[in-house]
Amino acid sequence: MSSLQALCSGLPLRPLPENRGRQAGVPHAPVRTPGLSLAEKQLALRNALRYFPADVQELLAPEFAQELQLYGHIYMYRFCPDIEMRAYPVEQYPCQTKAAAAIMHMIMNNLDPAVAQFPQELVTYGGNGQVFSNWAQFWLTMFYLSKMTEEQTLVMYSGHPLGLFPSSCSAPRLVITNGMVIPNYSSRMEYEKLFALGVTMYGQMTAGSYCYIGPQGIVHGTVLTVLNAARRYLGIEDLAGKVFVTSGLGGMSGAQAKAAVIVGCIGVIAEVDKAALEKRHKQGWLMEVTDSLDRCIQRLREARKRKEVLSLGYHGNVVALWERLVHELDTTGECLVDLGSDQTSCHNPFNGGYYPVQLSFTEAQSLMASNPAVFKDLVQESLRRQVSAINRLAKEKFFFWDYGNAFLLEAQRAGADVEKKGAGRTEFRYPSYVQHIMGDIFSQGFGPFRWVCTSGDPQDLAVTDELATSVLEEAIANGVKASVKLQYMDNIRWIREAARHRLVVGSQARILYSDQKGRVAIAVAINQAIACRRIKAPVVLSRDHHDVSGTDSPFRETSNIYDGSAFCADMAVQNFVGDACRGATWVALHNGGGVGWGEVINGGFGLVLDGTPEAEQRARLMLSWDVSNGVARRCWSGNQKAYEIICQTMQENSSLVVTLPHQVEDERVLQQALQL
């Protein structure tokens, strides 16, 4: 078993580690079919071998070529470390800076088998959200981090550590870019080739920026989404006896079962991969499991009648579940579902993100590799069937929303009936959850703020929970708008439920949706607690890139921006650069995210709090910008809630000066002008 010291000593070459190949009994990424020519295969092999000196290339070349042939990518399984992969307490890492040790802590958490979806393929979540492209990159990155000083910055090119470069103490210690492909070549087909060549990768959002905290992150988002969906669509606060049907228990989607229990409804989640379903069941995130549709419907009826809180995993295809619900409606007149969505990795529908109902899981995996064209046809037919069933149920008092996974976008491309007459390019028959449920929350500056206690001590996390709760309670006591108070109250409830439900998987982390004031106040409180040793080690602040200003995504985060700029990526790029200028410990900019390659640009950050006054100042500057950038952009696009927030912020901070938009109050001005 390797040690952390060995892990930081560079590529193990003399002797080479034993080639144990793919590990049996653990989930593996689907086989990729990049369709490389012979010349491109030679280039992929050359690109992989350049990490290694000439005296080992003859040995490594055949096995790398075999990996490319068998799996469509060179992962370098031989170099998968022989160590328990997890987030070790920060003081155990052999580093020269606290920042570097904290980054190592976060990287290893992303690859922890309890956290990662396909750990041997370096995939954290989403089917293809890579931490690195291959294991050589992992080893070199750990080596560089162990040597880094406070006057160096490590530069990462799509998983490849370019090297340590001179910088300053105030500069980021790490700058990451993933998938920054020239726009005209940012297509799925090009991506598959470029990834196979080893020159770019899909970092998802928090996978390739080392900020994933396990499914807890989306548990909270799902809790807030379902709560606010019930308020908007059903007009209720109490979800007892209400049924939420969805799909996916693999990566982030694994959060849905726990979220259903926390909000007090009946959650029925379909999952085709038995390993993913059993993983959530063993973790205690899923209460019951069945592979029988008859039993699923029977159990659903029982729970509905008793108003029982239940998370039920159906081992099968969600299309079959939706069609069975239609059958029950047509034969009994009873609509058994109130709310519905989908969390398959539909941004990646033809390479394991969505499985067609016509095939078993094993059959689908085989066909995906052997005949991609036929597999694509079956996926698109399956999407049409799923939408048809949802459309039938939606004629009753049932409400469906797109959960930002490109489901409706891919359904539209498949020819499904999702059109909305007279709508813009970002609108469909059913809304994105940003448009109807979370958009107003983002406009007020609320988003998925999070932190990680690098000591690995649950007691440190308990202290941060207490601090965050106190900050929010104090803010309410001092008086806030009713809409802000509602969000603060939801988050106080969340923190208490999160501790009770033991949501930590991997690192000792917490998430809550907070606005700019809340984030800064919580960061300051945590930093002060570190300074007085109430918290034993540094705390990493971060967020999902899916936030107020981190992401330009016309079919998700910016789907409620209607001034025509939803397809412009200025906000995410400015977020990345602005965070770097204001003290972030590391920053990341990605092409691709929850809705797919070429569909989104997103920026993220990590900020290490170490108890120093400098850390507090960085937190104040950076967190303020990280939120206000997005609120100001939404204000300029005509969002009234964002307009109110930015005006209030300018009154409180004379350093903030934003150009405010003027509205066209008389539509006749436009009509008369266009008649000319």
XYZ file of C-alpha atoms in Angstrom, residues 37 55 71 106 128 249 262 306 333 344 354 377 525 527 533 547 560 581 646:
19
model
C -8.219 6.784 -37.777
C 13.428 3.208 -21.536
C -12.132 1.236 -23.900
C -10.013 17.935 -2.412
C -17.924 11.571 -17.990
C -29.240 7.164 -8.603
C -36.100 15.376 3.932
C -50.965 6.527 4.568
C -58.739 7.195 -13.514
C -30.296 10.923 -16.114
C -29.360 7.654 -20.933
C -31.823 5.530 -32.754
C -17.160 33.556 11.306
C -12.079 32.159 9.658
C -8.455 27.130 17.285
C -24.772 29.340 -9.173
C -34.523 32.836 -17.510
C -8.020 38.994 -9.057
C -28.215 45.471 -6.787
